[in-house]
CSV table of C-alpha atoms and ligand atoms in Angstrom, one decimal:
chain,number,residue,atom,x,y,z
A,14,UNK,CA,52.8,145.1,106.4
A,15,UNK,CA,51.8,146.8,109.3
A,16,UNK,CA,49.2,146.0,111.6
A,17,UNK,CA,48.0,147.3,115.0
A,18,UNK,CA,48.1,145.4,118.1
A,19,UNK,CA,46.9,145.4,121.8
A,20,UNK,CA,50.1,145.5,123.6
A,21,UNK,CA,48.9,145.7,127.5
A,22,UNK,CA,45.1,145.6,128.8
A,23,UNK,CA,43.4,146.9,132.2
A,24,UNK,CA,40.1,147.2,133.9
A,25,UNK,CA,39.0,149.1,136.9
A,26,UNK,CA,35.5,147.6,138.6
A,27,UNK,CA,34.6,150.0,141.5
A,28,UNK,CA,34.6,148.0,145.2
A,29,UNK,CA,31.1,148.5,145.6
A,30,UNK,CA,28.9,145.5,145.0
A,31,UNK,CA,25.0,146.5,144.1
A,32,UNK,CA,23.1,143.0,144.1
A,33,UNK,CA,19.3,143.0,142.4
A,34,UNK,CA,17.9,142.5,146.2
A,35,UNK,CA,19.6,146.0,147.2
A,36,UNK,CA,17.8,147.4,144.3
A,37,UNK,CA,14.3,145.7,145.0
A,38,UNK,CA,14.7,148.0,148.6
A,39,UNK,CA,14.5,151.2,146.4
A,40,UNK,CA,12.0,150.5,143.3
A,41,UNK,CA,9.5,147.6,142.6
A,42,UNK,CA,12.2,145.3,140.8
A,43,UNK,CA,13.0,141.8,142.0
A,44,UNK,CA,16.1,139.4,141.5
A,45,UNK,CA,13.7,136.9,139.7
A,46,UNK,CA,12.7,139.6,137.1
A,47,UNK,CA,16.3,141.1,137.0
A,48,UNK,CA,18.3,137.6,136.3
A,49,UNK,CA,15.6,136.1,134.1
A,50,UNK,CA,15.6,139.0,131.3
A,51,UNK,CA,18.9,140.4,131.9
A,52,UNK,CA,21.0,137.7,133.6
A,53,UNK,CA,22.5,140.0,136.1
A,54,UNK,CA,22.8,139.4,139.4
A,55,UNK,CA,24.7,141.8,140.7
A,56,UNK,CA,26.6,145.6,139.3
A,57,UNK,CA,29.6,147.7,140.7
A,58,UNK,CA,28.6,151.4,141.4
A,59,UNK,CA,31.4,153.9,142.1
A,60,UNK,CA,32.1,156.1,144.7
A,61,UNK,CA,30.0,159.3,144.2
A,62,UNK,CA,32.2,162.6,144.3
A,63,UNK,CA,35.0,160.8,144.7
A,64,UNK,CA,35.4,158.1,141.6
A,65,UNK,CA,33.9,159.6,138.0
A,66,UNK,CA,34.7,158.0,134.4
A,67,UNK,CA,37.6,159.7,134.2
A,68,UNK,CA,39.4,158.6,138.1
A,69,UNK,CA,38.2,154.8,136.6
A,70,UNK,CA,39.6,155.0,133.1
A,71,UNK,CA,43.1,156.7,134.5
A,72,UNK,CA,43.3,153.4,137.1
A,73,UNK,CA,42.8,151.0,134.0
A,74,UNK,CA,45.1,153.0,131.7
A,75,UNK,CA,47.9,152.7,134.1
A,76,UNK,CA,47.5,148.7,134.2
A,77,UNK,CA,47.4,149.1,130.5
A,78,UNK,CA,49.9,151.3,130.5
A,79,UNK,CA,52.5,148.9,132.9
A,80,UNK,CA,51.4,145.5,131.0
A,81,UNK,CA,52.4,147.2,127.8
A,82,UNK,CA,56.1,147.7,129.1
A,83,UNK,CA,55.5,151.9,128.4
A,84,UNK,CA,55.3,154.4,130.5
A,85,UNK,CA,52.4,157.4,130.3
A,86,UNK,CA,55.0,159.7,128.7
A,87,UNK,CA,55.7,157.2,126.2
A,88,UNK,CA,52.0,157.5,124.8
A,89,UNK,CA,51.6,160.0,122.1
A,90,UNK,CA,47.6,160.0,121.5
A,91,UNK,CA,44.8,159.4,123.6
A,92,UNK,CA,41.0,158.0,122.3
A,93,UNK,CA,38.5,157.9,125.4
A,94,UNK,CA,35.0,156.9,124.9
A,95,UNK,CA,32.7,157.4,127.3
A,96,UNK,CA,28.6,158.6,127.7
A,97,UNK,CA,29.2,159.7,130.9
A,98,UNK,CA,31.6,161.8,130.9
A,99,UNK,CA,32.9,163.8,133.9
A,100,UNK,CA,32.2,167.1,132.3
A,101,UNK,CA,29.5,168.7,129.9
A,102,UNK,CA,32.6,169.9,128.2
A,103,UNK,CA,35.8,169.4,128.5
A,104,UNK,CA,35.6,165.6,127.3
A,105,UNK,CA,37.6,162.6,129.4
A,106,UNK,CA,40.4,162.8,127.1
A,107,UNK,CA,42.2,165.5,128.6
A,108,UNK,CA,41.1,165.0,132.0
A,109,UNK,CA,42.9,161.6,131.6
A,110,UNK,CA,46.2,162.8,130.1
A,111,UNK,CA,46.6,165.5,133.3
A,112,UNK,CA,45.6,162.4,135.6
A,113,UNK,CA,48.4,160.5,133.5
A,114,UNK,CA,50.8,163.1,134.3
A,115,UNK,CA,51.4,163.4,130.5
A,116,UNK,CA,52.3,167.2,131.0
A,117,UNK,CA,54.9,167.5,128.7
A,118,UNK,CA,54.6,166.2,125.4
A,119,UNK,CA,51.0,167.6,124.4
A,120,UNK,CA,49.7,165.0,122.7
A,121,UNK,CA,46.3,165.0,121.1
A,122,UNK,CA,43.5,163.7,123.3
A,123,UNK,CA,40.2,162.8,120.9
A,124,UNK,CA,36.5,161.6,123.2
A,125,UNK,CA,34.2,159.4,121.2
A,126,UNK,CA,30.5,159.5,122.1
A,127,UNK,CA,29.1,156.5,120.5
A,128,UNK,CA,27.3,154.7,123.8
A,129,UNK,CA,28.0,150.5,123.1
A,130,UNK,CA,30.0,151.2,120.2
A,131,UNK,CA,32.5,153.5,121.6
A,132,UNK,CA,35.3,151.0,122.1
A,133,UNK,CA,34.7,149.7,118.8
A,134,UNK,CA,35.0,153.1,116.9
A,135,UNK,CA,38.0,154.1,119.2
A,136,UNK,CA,39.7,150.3,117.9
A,137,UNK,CA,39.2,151.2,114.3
A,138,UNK,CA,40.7,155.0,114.9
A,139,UNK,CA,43.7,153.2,117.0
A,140,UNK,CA,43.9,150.8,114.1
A,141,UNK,CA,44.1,153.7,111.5
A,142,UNK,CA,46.2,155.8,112.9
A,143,UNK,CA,48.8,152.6,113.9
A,144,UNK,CA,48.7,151.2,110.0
A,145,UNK,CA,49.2,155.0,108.9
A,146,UNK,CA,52.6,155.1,111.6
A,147,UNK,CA,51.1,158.8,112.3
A,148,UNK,CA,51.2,157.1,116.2
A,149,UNK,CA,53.0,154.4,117.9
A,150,UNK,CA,51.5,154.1,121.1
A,151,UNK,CA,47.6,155.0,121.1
A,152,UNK,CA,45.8,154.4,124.7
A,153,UNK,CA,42.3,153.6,124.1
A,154,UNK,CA,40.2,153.9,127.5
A,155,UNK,CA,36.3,153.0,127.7
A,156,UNK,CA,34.7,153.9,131.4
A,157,UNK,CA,31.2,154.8,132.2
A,158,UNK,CA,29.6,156.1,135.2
A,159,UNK,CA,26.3,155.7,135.0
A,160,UNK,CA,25.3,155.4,138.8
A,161,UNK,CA,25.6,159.4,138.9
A,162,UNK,CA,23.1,159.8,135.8
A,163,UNK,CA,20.3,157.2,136.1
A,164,UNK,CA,16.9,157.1,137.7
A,165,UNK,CA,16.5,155.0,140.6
A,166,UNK,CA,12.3,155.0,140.8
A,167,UNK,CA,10.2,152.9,139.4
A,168,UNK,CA,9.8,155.6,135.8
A,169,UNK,CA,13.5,154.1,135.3
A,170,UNK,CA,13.8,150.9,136.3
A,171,UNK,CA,13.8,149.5,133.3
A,172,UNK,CA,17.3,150.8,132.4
A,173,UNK,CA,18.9,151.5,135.9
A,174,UNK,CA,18.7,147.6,136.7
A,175,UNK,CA,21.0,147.1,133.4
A,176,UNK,CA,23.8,149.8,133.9
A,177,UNK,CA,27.2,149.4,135.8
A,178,UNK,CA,30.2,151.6,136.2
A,179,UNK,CA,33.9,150.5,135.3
A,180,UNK,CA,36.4,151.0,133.0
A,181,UNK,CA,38.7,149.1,130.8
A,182,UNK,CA,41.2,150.1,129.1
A,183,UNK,CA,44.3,148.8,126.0
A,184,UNK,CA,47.7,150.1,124.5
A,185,UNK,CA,48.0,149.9,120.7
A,186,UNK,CA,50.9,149.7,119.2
A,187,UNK,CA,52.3,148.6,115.8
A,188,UNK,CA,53.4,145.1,114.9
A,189,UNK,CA,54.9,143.5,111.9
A,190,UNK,CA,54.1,140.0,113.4
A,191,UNK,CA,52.5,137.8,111.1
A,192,UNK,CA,50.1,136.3,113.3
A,193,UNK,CA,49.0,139.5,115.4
A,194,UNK,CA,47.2,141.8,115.4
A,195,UNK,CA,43.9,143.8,114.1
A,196,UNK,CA,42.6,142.2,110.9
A,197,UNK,CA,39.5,144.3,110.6
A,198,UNK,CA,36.9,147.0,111.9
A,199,UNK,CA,33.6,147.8,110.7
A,200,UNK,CA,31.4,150.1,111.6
A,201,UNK,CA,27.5,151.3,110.9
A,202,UNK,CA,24.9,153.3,112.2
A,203,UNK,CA,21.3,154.3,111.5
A,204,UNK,CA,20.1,157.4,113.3
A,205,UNK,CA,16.8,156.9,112.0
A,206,UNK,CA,15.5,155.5,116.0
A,207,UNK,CA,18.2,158.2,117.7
A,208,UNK,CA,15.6,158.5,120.7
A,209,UNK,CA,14.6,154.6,121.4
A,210,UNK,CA,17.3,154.9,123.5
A,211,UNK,CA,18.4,158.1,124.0
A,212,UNK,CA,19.3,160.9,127.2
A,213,UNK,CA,18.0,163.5,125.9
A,214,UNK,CA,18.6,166.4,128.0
A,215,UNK,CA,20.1,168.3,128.9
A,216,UNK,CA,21.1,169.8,125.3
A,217,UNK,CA,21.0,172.6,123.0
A,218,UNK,CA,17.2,171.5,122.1
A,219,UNK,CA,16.6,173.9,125.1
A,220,UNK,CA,13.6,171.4,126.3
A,221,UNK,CA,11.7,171.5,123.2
A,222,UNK,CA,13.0,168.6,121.5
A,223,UNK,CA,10.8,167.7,118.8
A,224,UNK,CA,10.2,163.9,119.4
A,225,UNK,CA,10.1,164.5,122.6
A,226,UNK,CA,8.0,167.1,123.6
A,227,UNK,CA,6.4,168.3,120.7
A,228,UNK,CA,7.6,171.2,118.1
A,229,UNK,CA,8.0,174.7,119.9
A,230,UNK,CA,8.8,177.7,118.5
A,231,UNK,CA,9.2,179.6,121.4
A,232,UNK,CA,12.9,180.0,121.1
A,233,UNK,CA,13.1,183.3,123.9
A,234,UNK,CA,14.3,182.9,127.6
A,235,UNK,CA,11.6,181.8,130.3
A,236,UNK,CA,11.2,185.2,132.4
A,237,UNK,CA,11.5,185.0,136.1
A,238,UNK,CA,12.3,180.6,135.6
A,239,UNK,CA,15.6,179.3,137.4
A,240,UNK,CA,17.4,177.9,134.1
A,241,UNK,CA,17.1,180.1,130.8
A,242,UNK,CA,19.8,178.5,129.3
A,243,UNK,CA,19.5,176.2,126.3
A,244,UNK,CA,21.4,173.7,128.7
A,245,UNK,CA,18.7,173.4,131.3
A,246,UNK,CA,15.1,175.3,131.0
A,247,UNK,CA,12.5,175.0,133.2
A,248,UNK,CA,10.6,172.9,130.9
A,249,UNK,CA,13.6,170.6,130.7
A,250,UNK,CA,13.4,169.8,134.3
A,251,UNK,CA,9.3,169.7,134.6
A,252,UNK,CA,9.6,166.8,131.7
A,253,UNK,CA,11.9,164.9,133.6
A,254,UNK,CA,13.8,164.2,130.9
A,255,UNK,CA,17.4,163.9,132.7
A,256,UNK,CA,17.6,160.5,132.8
A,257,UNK,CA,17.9,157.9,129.5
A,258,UNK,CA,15.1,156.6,128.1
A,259,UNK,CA,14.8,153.1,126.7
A,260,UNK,CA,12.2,151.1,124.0
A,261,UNK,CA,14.5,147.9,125.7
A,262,UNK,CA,12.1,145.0,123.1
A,263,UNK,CA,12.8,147.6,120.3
A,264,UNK,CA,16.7,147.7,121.1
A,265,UNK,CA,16.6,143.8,122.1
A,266,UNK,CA,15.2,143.3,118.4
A,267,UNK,CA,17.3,145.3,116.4
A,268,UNK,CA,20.8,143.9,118.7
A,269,UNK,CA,20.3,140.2,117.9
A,270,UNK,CA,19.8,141.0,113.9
A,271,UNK,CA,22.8,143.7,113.8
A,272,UNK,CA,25.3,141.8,116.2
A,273,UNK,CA,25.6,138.4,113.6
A,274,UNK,CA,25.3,141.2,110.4
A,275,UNK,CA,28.6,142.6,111.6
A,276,UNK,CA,30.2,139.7,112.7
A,277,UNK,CA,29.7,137.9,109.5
A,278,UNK,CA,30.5,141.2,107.1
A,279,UNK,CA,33.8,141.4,109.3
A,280,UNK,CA,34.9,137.0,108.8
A,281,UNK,CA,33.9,137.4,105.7
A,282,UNK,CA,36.6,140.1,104.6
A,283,UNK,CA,38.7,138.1,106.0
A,284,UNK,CA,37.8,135.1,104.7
A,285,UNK,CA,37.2,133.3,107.9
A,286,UNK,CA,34.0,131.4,109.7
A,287,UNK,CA,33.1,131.1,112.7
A,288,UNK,CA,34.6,127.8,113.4
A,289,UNK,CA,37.8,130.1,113.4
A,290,UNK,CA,36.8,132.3,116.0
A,291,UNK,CA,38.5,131.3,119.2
A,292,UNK,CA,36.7,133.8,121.2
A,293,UNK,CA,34.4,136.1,120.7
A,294,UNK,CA,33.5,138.8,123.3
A,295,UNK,CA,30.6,140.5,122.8
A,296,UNK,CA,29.2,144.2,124.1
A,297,UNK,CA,28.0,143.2,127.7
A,298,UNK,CA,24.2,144.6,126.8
A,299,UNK,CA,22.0,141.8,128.0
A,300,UNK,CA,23.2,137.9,128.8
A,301,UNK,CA,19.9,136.9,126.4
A,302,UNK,CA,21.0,138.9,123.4
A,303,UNK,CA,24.5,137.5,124.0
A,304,UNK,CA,23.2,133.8,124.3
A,305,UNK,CA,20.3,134.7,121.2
A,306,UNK,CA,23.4,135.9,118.5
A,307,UNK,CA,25.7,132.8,120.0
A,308,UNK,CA,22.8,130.4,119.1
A,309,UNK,CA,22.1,132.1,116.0
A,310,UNK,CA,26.2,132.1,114.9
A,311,UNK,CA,26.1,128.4,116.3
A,312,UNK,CA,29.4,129.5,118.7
A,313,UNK,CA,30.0,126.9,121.8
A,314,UNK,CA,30.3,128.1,125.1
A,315,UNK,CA,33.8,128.1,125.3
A,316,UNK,CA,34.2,130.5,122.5
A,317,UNK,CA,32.2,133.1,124.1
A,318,UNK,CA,33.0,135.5,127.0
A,319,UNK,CA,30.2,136.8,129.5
A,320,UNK,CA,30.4,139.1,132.5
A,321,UNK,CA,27.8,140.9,132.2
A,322,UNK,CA,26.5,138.7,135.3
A,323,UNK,CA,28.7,140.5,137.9
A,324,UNK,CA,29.2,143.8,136.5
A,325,UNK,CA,25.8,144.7,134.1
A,326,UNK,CA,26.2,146.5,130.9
A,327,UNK,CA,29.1,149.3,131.9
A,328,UNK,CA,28.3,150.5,128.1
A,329,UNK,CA,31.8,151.7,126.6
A,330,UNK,CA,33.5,150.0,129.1
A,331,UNK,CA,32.3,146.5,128.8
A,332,UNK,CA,34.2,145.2,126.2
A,333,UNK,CA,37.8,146.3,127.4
A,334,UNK,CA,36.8,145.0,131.0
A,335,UNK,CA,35.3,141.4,129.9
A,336,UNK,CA,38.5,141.2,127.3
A,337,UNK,CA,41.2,142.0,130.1
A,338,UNK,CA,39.3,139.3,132.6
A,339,UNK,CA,38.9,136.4,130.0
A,340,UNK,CA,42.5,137.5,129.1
A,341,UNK,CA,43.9,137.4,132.5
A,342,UNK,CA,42.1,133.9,133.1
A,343,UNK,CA,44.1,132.2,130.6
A,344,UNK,CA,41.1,132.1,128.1
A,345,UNK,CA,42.4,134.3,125.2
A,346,UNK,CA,46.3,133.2,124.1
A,347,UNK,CA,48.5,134.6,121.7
A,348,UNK,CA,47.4,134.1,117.8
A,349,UNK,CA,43.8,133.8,119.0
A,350,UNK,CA,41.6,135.2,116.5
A,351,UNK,CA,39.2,137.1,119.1
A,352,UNK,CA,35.9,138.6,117.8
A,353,UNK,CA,34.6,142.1,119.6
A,354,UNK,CA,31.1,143.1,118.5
A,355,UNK,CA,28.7,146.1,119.5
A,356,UNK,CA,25.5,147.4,119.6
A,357,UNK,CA,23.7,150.5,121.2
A,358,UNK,CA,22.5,153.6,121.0
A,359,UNK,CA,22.4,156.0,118.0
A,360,UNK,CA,22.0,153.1,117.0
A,361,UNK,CA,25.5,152.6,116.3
A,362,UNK,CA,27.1,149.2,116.0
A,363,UNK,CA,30.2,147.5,115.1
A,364,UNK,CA,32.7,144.5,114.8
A,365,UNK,CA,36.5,144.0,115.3
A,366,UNK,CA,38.6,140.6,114.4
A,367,UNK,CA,42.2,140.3,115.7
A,368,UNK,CA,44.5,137.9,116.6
A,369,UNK,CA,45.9,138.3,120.0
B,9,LIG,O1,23.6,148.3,125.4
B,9,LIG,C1,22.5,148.2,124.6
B,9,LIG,C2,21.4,148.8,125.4
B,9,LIG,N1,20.3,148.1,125.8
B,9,LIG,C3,19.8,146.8,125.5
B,9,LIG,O2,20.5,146.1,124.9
B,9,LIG,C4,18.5,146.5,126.1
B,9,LIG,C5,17.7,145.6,125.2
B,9,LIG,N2,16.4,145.3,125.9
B,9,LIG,C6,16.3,144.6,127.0
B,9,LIG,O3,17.3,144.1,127.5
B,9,LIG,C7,14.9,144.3,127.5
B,9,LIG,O4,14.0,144.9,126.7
B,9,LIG,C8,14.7,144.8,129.0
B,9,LIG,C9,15.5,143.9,129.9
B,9,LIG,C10,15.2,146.2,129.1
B,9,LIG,C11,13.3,144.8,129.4
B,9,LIG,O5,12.7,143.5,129.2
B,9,LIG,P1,11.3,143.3,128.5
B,9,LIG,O6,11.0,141.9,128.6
B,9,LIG,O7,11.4,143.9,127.1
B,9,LIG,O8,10.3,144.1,129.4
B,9,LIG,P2,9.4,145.4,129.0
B,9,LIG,O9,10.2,146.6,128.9
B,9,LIG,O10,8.5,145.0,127.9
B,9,LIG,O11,8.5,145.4,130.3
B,9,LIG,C12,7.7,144.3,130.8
B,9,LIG,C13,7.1,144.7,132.1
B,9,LIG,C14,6.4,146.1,132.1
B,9,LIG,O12,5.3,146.0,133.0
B,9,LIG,P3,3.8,145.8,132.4
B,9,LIG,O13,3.6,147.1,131.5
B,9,LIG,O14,3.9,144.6,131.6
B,9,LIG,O15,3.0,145.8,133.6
B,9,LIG,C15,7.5,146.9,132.8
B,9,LIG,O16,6.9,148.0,133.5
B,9,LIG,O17,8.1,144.7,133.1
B,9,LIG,C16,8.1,146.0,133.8
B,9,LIG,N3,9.4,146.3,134.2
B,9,LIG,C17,10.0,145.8,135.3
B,9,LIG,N4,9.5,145.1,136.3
B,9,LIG,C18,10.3,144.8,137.3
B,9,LIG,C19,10.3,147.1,133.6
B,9,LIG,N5,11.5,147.1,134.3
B,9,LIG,C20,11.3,146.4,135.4
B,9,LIG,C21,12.1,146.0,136.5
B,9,LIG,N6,11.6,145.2,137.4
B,9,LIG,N7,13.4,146.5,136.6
């Protein structure tokens, strides 16, 4: 039978080093307050006009990319997931493959914007479209740059202490081996609480987003305003409503009941336990809802990875970069069963199990 496998894994963490004290200089925040609810202690944040989620997932696709034993022309479909993406549209997908150099084969390029999830979803696509043998090499990239996009005052601080940039990203590539590969995805979402945590604008709501701001039904152009455009009105920009927004105890509450859901609905169809799971790497979203759903799933330390410590929640990215580093430490080995599990905004939320 044929199975999908991860065949080479990279990361890109940007050089620059934002600690919770260089934060406390711009917003009321402290490293006390910081490291207690979150357990970071420090973030990367990337070069601004020079670095964007596309420059970062290109450097950890070519890692990837070399650790697979390919080359970029060798790679016939490309998955990028991303929430922050370089452009409004086009999407990072084929603003990777010309940074690739993948010129001549024109191969399909598909973005995937589901926040936490995103690496998850773009695994199970990977997955499906390596089990069909429609594709033999898929490059999956997850890279965030949230630095550009986030508020820095103290109306933001609850979310821009959480968010890092970086990118991680993993070849797939069939595999007959019997102990290798994906065993199983599974995927779920519930856009009933879309806005808990949510950046809103700017969008074709125009500014009159009905949880938002209230019903309108003035649907004409603003005479004599800057921005007429349902991409950016005036209104838009007086409601300050370009940056995300977070209800971070309703997010934190729903996280720690979804991650185990998912996890167990995954071992389950494949008639495993936890005691089986040699490590489980979890969507870098907040150290306590890490440590809360490895209680919970009565996991020991050793079979969990955390990063989120050094590089916050990089969103998309954060599974691909803590897999590579626990990988490149010696901690995941070949015929590992490894657990991924996410959850985020839409909300959207997921599992993977594989064996390494
Ligand atoms: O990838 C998935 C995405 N997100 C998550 O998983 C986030 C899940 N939620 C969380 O991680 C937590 O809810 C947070 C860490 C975001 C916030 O912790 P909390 O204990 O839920 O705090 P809170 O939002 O209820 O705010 C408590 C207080 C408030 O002050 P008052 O109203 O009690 O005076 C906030 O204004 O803390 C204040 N606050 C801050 N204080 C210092 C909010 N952000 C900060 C900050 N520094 N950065």
């Amino acid at each position: 039978m044929i199975k999908s496998k991860i065949a080479g894994i990279g990361r890109y963490l940007p050089k620059t080093i934002v600690t919770n004290d260089d934060l406390s200089k711009v917003m009321d925040t402290s490293d006390e307050w910081i490291r207690e609810r979150t357990g970071i202690q420090e973030r990367r944040h990337a070069i601004k006009h020079k670095e964007t989620s596309t420059t970062m997932g290109t450097a950890a696709a070519k890692i990837a990319i070399e650790r697979a034993g390919i080359t970029a022309e060798d790679i016939d479909f490309i998955i990028f997931a991303t929430l922050s993406p370089d452009y409004y549209f086009p999407g990072c997908g084929v603003l990777l493959q010309r940074e690739l150099g993948i010129t001549k084969t024109e191969i399909g390029a598909l973005d995937i914007r589901n926040q936490c999830s995103g690496f998850i979803y773009g695994l199970s696509v990977a997955d499906q479209f390596v089990k069909s043998g429609m594709y033999k090499n898929v490059l999956l990239v997850g890279a965030e740059m949230h630095s550009m996009g986030m508020d820095f005052s103290n109306k933001g601080r609850n979310v821009s202490v959480i968010f890092g940039d970086g990118a991680g990203a993993v070849v797939i590539q069939p595999t007959q081996e019997e102990n290798k590969g994906v065993l199983n995805t599974k995927l779920h979402s519930d856009g009933t609480y879309a806005e808990k945590l949510a950046f809103i604008s700017p969008g074709s709501h125009g500014g009159y987003h009905a949880d938002k701001m209230g019903a309108d039904t003035d649907f004409g152009f603003e005479k004599d305003k800057p921005f007429a455009s349902i991409f950016g009105t005036q209104k838009m920009l007086d409601d300050d409503h370009f940056f995300p927004d977070m209800e971070g105890k309703f997010v934190f509450k729903l996280a720690v009941t979804k991650f185990p859901e998912v996890i167990n609905e995954g071992l389950k169809d494949a008639e495993l336990t936890t005691a089986d799971i040699d490590m489980f790497i979890p969507h870098q979203a907040n150290l306590r809802i890490s440590q809360f759903v490895q209680k919970s799933m009565g996991l020991r330390d050793d079979q969990v990875y955390n990063n989120i410590m050094k590089y916050g929640n990089t969103t998309a990215a954060s599974i691909p970069i803590a897999m590579c580093e626990a990988w490149e430490q010696g901690k995941i080995k070949d015929g590992d069963l490894v657990c991924l599990a996410a959850f985020g905004s839409g909300f959207t939320w997921g599992s993977a199990l594989l064996r390494w």
